[in-house]
PDB file of C-alpha atoms and ligand atoms in Angstrom:
ATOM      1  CA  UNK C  66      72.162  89.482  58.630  1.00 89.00           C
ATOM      2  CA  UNK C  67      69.669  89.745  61.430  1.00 92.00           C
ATOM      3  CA  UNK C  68      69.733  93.446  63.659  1.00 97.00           C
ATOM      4  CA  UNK C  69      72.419  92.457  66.462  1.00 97.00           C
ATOM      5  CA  UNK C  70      72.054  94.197  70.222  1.00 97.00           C
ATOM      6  CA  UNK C  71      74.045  97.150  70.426  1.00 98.00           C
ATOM      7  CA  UNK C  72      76.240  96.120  73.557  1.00 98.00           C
ATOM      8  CA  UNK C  73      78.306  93.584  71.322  1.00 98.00           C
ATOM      9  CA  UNK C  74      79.367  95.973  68.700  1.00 98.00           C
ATOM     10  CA  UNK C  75      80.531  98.786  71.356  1.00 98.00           C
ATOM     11  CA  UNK C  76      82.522  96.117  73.672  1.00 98.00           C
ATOM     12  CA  UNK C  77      84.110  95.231  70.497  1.00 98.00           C
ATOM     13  CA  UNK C  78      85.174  98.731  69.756  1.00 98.00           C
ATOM     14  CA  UNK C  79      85.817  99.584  73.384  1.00 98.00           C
ATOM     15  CA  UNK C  80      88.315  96.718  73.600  1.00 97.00           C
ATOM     16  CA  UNK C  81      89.892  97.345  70.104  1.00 97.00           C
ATOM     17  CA  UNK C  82      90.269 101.226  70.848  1.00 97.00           C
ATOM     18  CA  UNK C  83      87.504 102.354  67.844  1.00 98.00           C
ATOM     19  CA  UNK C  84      84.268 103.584  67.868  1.00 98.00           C
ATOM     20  CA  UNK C  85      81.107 102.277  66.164  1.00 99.00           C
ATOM     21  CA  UNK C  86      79.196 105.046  63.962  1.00 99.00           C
ATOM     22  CA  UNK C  87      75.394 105.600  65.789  1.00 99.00           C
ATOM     23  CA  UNK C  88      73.767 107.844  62.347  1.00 99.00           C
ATOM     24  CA  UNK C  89      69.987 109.013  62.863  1.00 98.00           C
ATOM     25  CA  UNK C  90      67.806 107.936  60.267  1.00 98.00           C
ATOM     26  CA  UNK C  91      64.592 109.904  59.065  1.00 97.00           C
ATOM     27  CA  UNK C  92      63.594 108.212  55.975  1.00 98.00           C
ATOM     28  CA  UNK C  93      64.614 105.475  53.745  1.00 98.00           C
ATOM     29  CA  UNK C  94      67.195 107.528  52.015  1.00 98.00           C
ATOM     30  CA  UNK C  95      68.793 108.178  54.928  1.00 98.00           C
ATOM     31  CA  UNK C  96      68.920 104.372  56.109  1.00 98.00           C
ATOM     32  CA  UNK C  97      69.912 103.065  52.858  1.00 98.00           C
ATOM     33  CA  UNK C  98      72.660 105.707  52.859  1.00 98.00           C
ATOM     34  CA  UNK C  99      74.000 104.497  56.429  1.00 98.00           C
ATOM     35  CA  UNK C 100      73.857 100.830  55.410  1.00 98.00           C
ATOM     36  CA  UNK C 101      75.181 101.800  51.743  1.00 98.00           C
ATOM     37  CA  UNK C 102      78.462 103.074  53.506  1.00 98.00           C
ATOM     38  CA  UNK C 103      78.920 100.470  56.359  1.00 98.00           C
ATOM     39  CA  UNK C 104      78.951  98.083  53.872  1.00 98.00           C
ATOM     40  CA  UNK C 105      81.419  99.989  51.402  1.00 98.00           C
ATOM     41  CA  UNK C 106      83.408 100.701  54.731  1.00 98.00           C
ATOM     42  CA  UNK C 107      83.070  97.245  55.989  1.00 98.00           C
ATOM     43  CA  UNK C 108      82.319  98.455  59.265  1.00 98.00           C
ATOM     44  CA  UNK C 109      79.613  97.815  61.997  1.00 98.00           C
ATOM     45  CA  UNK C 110      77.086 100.592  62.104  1.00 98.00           C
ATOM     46  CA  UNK C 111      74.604 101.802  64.571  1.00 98.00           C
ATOM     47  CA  UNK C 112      71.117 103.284  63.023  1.00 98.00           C
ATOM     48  CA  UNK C 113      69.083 105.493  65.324  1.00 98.00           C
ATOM     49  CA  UNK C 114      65.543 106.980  65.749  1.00 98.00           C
ATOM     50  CA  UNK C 115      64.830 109.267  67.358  1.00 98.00           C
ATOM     51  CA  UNK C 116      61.067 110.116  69.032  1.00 97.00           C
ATOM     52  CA  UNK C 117      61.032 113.302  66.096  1.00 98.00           C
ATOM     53  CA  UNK C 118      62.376 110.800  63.837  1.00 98.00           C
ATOM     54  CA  UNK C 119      59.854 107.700  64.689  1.00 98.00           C
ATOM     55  CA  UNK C 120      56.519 110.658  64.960  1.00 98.00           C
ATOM     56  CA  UNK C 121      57.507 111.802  61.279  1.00 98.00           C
ATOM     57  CA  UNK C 122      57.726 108.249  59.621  1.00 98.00           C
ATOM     58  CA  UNK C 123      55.979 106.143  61.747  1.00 98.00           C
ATOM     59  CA  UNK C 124      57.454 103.233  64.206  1.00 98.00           C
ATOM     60  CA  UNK C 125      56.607  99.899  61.898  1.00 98.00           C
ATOM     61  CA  UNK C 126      58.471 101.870  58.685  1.00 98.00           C
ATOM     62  CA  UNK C 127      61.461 103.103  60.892  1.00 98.00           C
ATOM     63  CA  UNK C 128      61.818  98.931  62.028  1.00 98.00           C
ATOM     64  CA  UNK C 129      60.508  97.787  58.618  1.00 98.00           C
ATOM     65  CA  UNK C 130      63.337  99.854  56.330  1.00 98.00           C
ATOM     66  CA  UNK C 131      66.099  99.061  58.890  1.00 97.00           C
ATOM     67  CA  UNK C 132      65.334  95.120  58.924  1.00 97.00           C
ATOM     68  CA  UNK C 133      65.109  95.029  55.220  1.00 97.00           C
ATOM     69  CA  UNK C 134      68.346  96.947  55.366  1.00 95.00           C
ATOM     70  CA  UNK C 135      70.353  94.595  57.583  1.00 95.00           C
ATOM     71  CA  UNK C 136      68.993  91.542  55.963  1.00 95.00           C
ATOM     72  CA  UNK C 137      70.768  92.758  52.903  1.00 93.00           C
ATOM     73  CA  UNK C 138      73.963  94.001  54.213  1.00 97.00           C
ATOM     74  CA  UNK C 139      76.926  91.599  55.443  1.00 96.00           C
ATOM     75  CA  UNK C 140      77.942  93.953  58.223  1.00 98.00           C
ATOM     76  CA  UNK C 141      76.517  93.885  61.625  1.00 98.00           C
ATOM     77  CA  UNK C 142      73.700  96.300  62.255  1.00 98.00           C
ATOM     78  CA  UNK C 143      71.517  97.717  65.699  1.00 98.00           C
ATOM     79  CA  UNK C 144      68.675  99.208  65.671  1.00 98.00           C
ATOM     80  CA  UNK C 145      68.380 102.069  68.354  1.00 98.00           C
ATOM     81  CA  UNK C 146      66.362 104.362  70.362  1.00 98.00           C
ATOM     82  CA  UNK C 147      67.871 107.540  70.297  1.00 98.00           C
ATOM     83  CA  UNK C 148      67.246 109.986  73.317  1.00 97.00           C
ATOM     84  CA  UNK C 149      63.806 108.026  74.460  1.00 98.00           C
ATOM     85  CA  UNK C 150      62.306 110.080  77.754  1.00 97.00           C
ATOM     86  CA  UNK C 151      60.196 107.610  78.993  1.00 98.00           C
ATOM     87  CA  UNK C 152      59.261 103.758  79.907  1.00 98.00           C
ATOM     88  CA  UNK C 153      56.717 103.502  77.383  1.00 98.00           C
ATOM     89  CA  UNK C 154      58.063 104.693  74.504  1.00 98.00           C
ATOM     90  CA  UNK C 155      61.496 102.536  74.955  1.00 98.00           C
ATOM     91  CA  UNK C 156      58.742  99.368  75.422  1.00 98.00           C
ATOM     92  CA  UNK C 157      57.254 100.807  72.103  1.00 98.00           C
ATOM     93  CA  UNK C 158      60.432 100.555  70.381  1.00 98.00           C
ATOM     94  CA  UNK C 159      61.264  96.987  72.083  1.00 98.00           C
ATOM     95  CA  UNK C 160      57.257  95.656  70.873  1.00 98.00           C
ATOM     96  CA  UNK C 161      58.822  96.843  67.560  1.00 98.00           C
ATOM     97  CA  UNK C 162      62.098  94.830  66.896  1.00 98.00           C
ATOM     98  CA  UNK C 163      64.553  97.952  68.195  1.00 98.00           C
ATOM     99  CA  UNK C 164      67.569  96.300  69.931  1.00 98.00           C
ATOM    100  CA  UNK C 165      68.650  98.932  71.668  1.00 98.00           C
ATOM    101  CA  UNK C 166      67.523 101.593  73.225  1.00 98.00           C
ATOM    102  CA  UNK C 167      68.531 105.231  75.051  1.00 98.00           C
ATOM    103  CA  UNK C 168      66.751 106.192  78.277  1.00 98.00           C
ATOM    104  CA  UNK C 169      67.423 109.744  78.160  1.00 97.00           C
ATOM    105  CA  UNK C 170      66.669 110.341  82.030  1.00 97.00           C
ATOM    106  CA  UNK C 171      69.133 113.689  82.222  1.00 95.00           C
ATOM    107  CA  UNK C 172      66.441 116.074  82.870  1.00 94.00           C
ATOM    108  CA  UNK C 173      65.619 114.004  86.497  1.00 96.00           C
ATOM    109  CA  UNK C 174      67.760 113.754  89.324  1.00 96.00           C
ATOM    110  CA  UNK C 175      69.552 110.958  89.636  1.00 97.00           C
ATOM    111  CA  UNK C 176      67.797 109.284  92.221  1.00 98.00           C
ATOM    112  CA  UNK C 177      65.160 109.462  89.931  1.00 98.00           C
ATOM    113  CA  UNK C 178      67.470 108.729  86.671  1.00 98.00           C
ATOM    114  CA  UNK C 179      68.723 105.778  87.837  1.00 98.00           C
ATOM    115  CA  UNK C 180      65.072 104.235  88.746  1.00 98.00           C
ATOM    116  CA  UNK C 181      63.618 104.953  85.364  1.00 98.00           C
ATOM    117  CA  UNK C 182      67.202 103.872  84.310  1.00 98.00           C
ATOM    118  CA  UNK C 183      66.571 100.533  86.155  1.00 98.00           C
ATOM    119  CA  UNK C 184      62.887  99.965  85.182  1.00 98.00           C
ATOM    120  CA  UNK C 185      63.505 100.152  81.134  1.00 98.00           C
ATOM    121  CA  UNK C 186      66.407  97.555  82.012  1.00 98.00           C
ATOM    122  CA  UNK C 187      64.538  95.414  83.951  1.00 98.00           C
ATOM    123  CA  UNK C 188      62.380  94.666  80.888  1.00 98.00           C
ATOM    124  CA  UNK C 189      65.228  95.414  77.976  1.00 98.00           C
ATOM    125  CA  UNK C 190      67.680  92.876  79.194  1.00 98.00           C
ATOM    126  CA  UNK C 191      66.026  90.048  79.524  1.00 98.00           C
ATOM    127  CA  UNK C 192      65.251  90.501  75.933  1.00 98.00           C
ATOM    128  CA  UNK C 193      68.643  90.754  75.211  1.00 98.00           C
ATOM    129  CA  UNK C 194      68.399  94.496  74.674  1.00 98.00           C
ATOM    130  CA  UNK C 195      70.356  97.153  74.996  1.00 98.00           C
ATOM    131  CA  UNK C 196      69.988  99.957  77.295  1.00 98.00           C
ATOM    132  CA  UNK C 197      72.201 103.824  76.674  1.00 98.00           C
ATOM    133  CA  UNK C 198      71.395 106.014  79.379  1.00 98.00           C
ATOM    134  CA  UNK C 199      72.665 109.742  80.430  1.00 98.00           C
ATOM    135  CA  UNK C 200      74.736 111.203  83.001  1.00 97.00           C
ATOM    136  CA  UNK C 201      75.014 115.251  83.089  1.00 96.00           C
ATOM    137  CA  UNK C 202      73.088 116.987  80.762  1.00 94.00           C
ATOM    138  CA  UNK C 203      73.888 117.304  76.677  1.00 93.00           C
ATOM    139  CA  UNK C 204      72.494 120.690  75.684  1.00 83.00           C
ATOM    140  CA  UNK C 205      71.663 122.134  72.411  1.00 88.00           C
ATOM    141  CA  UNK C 206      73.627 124.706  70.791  1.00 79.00           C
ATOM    142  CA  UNK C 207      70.981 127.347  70.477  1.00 72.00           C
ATOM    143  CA  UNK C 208      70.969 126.780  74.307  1.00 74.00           C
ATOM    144  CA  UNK C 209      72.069 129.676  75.922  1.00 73.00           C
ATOM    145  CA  UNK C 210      74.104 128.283  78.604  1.00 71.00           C
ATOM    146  CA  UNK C 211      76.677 130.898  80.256  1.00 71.00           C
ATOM    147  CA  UNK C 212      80.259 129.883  80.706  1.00 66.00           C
ATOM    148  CA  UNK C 213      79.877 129.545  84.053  1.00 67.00           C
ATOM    149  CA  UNK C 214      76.999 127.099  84.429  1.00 75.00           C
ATOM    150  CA  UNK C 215      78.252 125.091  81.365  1.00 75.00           C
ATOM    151  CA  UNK C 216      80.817 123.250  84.112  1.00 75.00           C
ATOM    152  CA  UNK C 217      77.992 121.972  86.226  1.00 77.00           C
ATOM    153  CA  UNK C 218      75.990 120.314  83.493  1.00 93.00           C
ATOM    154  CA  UNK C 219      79.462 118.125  82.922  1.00 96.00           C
ATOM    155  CA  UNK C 220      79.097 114.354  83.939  1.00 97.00           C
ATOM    156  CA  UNK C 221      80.696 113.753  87.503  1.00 97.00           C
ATOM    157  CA  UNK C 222      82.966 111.024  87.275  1.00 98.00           C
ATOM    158  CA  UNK C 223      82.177 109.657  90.897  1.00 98.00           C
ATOM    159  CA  UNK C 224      78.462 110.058  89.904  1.00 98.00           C
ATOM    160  CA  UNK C 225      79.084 108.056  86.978  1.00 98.00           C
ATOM    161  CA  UNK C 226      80.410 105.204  88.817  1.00 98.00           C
ATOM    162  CA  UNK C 227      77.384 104.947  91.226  1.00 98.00           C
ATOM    163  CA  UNK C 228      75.103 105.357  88.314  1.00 98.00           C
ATOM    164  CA  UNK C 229      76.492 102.409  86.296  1.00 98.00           C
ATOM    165  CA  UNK C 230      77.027 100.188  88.880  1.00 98.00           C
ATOM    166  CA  UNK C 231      73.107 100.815  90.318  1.00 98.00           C
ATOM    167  CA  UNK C 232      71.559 100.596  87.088  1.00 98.00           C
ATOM    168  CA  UNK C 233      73.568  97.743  85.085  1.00 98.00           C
ATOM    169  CA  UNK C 234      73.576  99.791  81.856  1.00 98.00           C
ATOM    170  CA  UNK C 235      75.330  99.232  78.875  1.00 98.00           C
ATOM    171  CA  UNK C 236      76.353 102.281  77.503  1.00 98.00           C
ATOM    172  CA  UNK C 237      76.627 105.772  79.461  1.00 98.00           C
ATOM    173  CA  UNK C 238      75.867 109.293  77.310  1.00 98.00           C
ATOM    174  CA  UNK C 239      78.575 111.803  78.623  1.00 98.00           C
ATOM    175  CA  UNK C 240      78.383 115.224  79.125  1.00 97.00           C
ATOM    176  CA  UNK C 241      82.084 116.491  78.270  1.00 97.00           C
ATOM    177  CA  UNK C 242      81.423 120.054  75.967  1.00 95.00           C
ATOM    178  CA  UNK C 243      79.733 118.622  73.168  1.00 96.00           C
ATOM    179  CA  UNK C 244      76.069 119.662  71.976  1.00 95.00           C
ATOM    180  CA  UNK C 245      73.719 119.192  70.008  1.00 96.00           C
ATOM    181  CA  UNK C 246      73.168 121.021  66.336  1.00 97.00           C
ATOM    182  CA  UNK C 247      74.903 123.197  64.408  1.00 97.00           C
ATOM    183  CA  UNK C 248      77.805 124.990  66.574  1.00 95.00           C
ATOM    184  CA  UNK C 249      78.897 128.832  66.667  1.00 93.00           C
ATOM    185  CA  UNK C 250      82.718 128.176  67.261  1.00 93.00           C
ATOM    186  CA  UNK C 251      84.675 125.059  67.692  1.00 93.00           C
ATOM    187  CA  UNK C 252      83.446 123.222  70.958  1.00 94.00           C
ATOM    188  CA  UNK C 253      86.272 122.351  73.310  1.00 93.00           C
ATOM    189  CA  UNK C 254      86.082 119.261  75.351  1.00 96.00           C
ATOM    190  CA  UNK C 255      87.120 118.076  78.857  1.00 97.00           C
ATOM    191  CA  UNK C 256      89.407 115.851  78.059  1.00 98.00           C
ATOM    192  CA  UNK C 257      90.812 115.316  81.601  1.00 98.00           C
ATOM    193  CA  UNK C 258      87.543 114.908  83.067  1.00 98.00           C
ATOM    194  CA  UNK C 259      86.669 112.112  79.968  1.00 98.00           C
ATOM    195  CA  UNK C 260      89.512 109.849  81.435  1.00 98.00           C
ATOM    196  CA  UNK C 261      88.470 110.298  84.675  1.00 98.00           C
ATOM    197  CA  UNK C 262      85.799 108.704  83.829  1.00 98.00           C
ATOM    198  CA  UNK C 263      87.198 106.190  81.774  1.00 98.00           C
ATOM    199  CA  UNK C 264      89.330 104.965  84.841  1.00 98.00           C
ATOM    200  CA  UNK C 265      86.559 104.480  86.895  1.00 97.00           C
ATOM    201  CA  UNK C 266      83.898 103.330  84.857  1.00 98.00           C
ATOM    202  CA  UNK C 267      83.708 100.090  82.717  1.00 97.00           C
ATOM    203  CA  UNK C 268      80.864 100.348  80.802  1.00 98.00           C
ATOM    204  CA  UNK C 269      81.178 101.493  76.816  1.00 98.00           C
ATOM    205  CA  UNK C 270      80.915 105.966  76.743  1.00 98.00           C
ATOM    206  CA  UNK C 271      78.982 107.677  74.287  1.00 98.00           C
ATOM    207  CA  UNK C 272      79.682 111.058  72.706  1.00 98.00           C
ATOM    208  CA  UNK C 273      76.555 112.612  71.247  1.00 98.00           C
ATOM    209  CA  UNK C 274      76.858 116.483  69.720  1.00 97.00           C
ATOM    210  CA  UNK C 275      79.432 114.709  67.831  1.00 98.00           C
ATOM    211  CA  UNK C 276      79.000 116.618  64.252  1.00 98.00           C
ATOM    212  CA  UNK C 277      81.261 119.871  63.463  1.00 98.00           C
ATOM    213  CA  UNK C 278      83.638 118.267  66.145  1.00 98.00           C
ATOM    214  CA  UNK C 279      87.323 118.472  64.517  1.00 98.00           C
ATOM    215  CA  UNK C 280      87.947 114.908  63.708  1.00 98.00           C
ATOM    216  CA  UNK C 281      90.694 114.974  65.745  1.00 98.00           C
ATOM    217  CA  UNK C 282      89.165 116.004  68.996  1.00 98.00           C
ATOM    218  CA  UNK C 283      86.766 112.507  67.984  1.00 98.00           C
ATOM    219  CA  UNK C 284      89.686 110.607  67.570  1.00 98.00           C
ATOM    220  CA  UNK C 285      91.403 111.491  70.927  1.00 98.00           C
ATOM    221  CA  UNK C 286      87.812 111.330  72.505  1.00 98.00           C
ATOM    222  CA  UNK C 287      88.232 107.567  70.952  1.00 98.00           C
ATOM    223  CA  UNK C 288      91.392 106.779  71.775  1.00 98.00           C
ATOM    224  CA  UNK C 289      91.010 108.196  75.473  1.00 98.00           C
ATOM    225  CA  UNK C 290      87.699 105.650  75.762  1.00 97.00           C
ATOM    226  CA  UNK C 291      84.295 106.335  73.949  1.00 98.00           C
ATOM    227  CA  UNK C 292      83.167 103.519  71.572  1.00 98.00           C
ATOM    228  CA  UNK C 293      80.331 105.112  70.352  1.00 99.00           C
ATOM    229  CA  UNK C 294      79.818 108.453  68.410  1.00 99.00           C
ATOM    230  CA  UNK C 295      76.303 109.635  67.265  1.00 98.00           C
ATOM    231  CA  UNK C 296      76.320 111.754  64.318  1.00 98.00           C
ATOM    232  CA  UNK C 297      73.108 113.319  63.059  1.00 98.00           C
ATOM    233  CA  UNK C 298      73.214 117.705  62.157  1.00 98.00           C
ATOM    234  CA  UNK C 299      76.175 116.567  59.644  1.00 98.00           C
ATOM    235  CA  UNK C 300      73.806 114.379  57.389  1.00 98.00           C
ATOM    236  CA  UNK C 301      71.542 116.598  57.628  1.00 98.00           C
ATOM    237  CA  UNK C 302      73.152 118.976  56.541  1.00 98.00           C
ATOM    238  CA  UNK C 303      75.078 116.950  53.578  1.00 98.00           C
ATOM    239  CA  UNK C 304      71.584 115.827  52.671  1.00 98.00           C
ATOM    240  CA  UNK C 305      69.932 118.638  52.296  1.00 98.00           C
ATOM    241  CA  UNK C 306      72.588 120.462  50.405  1.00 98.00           C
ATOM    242  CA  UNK C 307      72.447 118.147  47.723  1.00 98.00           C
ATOM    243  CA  UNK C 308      68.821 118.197  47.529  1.00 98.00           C
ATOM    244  CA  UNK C 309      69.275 122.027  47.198  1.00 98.00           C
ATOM    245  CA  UNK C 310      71.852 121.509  44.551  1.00 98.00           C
ATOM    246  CA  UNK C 311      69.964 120.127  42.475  1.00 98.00           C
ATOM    247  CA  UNK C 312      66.663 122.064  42.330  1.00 98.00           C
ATOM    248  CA  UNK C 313      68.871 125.519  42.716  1.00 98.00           C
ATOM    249  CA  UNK C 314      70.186 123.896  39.011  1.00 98.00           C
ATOM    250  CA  UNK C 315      66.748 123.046  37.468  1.00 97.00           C
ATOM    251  CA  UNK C 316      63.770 124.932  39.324  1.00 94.00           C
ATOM    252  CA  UNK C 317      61.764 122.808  37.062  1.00 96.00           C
ATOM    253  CA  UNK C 318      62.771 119.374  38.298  1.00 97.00           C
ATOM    254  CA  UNK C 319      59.965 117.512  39.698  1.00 98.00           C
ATOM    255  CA  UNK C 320      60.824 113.929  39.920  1.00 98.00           C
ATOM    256  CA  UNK C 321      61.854 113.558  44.157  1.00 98.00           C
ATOM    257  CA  UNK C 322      64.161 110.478  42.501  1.00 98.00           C
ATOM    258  CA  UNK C 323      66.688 112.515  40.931  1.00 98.00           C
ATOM    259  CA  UNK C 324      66.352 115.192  43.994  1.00 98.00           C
ATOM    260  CA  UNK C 325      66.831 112.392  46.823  1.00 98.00           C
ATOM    261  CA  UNK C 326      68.927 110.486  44.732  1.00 98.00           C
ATOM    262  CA  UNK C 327      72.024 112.585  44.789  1.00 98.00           C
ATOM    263  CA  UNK C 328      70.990 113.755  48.430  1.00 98.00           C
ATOM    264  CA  UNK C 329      71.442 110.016  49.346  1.00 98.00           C
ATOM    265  CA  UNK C 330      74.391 109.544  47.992  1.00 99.00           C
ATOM    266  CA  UNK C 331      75.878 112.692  49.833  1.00 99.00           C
ATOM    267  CA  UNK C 332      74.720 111.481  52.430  1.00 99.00           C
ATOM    268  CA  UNK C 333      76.614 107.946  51.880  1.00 99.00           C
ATOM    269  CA  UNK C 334      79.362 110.006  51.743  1.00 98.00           C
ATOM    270  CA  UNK C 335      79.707 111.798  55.139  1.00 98.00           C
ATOM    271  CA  UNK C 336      78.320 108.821  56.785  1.00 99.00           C
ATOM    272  CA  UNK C 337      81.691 106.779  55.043  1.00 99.00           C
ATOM    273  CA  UNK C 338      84.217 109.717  55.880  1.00 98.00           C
ATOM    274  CA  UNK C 339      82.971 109.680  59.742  1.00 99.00           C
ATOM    275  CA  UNK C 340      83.302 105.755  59.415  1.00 99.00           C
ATOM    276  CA  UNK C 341      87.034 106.196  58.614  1.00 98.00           C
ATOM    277  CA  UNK C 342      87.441 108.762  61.471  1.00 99.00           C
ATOM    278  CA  UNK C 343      85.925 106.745  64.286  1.00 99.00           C
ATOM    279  CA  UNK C 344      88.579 103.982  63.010  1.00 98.00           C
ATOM    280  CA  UNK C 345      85.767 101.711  62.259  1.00 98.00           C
ATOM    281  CA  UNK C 346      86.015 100.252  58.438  1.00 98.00           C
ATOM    282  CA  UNK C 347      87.036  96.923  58.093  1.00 98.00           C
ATOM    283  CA  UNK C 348      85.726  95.851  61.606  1.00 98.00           C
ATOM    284  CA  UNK C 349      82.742  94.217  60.592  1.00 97.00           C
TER     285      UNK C 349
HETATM  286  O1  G3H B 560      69.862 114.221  69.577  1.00 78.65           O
HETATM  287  C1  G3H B 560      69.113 114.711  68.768  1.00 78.65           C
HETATM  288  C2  G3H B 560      69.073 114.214  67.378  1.00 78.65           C
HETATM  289  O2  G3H B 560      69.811 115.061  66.547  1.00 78.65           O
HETATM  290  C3  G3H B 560      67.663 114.024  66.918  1.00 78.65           C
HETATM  291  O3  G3H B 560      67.074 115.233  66.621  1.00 78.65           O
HETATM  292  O4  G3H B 560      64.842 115.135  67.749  1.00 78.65           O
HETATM  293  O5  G3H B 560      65.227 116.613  65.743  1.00 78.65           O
HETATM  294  O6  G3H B 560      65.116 114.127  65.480  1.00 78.65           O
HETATM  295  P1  G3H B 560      65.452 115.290  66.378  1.00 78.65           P
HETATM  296  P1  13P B 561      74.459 116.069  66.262  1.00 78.65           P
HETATM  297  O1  13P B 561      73.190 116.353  65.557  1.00 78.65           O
HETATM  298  O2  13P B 561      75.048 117.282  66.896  1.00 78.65           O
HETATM  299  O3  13P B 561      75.416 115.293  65.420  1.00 78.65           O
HETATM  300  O4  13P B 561      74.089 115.111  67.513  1.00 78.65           O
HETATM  301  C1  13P B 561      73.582 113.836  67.267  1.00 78.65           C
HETATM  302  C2  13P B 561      73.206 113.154  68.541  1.00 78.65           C
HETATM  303  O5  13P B 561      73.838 113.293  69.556  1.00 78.65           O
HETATM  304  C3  13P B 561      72.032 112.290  68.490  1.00 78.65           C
HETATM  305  O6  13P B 561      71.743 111.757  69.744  1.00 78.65           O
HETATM  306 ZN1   ZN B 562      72.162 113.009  71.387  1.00 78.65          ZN
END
């Protein structure tokens, strides 16, 4: 089937208490892998780009593999920015067939956030695109935030109301303890503060940072109110483990088939077990 806008598959969810899968994609392994595993899991499935992603293989590939992808596949599939920092490169990615995408305006005020917010709508929806934006600020883990000043980068639930009702966006990034990358510990998140949110706000919640969360800090994250989870650092990680598996095993191996091969289908893998936690599969 064709790519679908994003903002169908996450009302969905949001009304049926799951949450749709949002993968990153760098390559067409990693694309077939996400499809490969929605359709196994019968589930809808978001793929992402992100502007590292869509500089390393190129804009018309990154829309290219995923519309070939979805043509194929009998579960409903968007196409997404992920993390875009500016006007033109979400209008890039909506010149290019993307049918959703994230205006990542955290790092502005939010006067400021909410007019770039506003101006990438302005063009998006009457395209029938789909706008994410953020509220609060999702670090990295190798940021070296103290304690103390972690708090203040948290999304403010009355902020979050004015922000989605003067922008008209479809999906709001929250800032609840999650990050992005690898993690040191076990990141705890503000639950409380995620339903206070949740009561005031309408619009679908997104919880990026997601991998090397305990599945069942996802699931209550879920069940409290986000519909969609990105996942990227844990297919990464599954993908090139497998890669590494196989060349640690033969140091002479030189065909990149049977090294991305089994690093696909690792990937497949994670991508299917998340599918099952965010209470996705059979939803398509
Ligand atoms: O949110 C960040 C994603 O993991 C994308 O990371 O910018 O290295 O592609 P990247
Ligand atoms: P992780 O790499 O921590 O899974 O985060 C993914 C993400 O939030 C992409 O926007
Ligand atoms: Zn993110």
């Amino acid at each position: 089937m064709s790519l679908v806008p994003m903002k169908e598959l996450l009302l969905a969810a949001q009304k049926e208490h799951y949450a749709v899968g949002a993968f990153n994609c760098n390559n067409m392994e990693i694309v077939q892998a996400i499809v490969a595993a929605a359709v196994a899991e019968k589930s809808p499935v978001i793929i992402q780009a992100s502007q590292g992603a869509i500089k390393y293989a190129g804009i018309a590939y990154i829309a290219a593999l995923t519309r070939t992808a979805a043509e194929s596949a009998a579960v409903p599939i968007a196409l997404h920015l992920d993390h875009g920092t500016s006007f033109e490169q979400c209008m890039s990615c909506v010149r290019n067939g993307f049918t959703s995408v994230m205006i990542d305006g955290s790092k502005h005020g939010l006067a400021d956030n909410i007019a770039l917010t506003k101006k990438v709508i302005e063009v998006a929806h009457p395209l029938g695109i789909s706008v994410e934006a953020e509220l609060g600020k999702i670090g990295g883990t190798e940021d070296d935030i103290k304690v103390e000043e972690w708090d203040a980068l948290f999304t403010d639930p009355d902020e979050a109301v004015h922000f989605t009702e003067a922008t008209g966006v479809d999906a709001l990034a929250v800032a609840i303890g999650t990050a992005h990358g690898q993690y040191k510990g076990t990141p705890k998140l503000d639950f409380e503060r995620l339903k206070k949110i949740v009561a005031k706000v309408s619009v679908p919640l997104v919880l990026h940072g997601s991998s090397g969360v305990p599945s069942e800090a996802i699931q209550e994250a879920i069940a409290i109110g986000v519909a969609k989870v990105n996942i990227d650092t844990n297919i990464r990680e599954a993908f090139v483990a497998a890669s590494r598996r196989v060349l640690n095993a033969d140091a002479g191996e030189i065909d990149p088939r049977k090294v991305l091969g089994p690093a696909r289908d690792a990937a497949t893998e994670i991508i299917r077990e998340k599918i099952r936690v965010f209470g996705s599969s059979g939803k398509a």
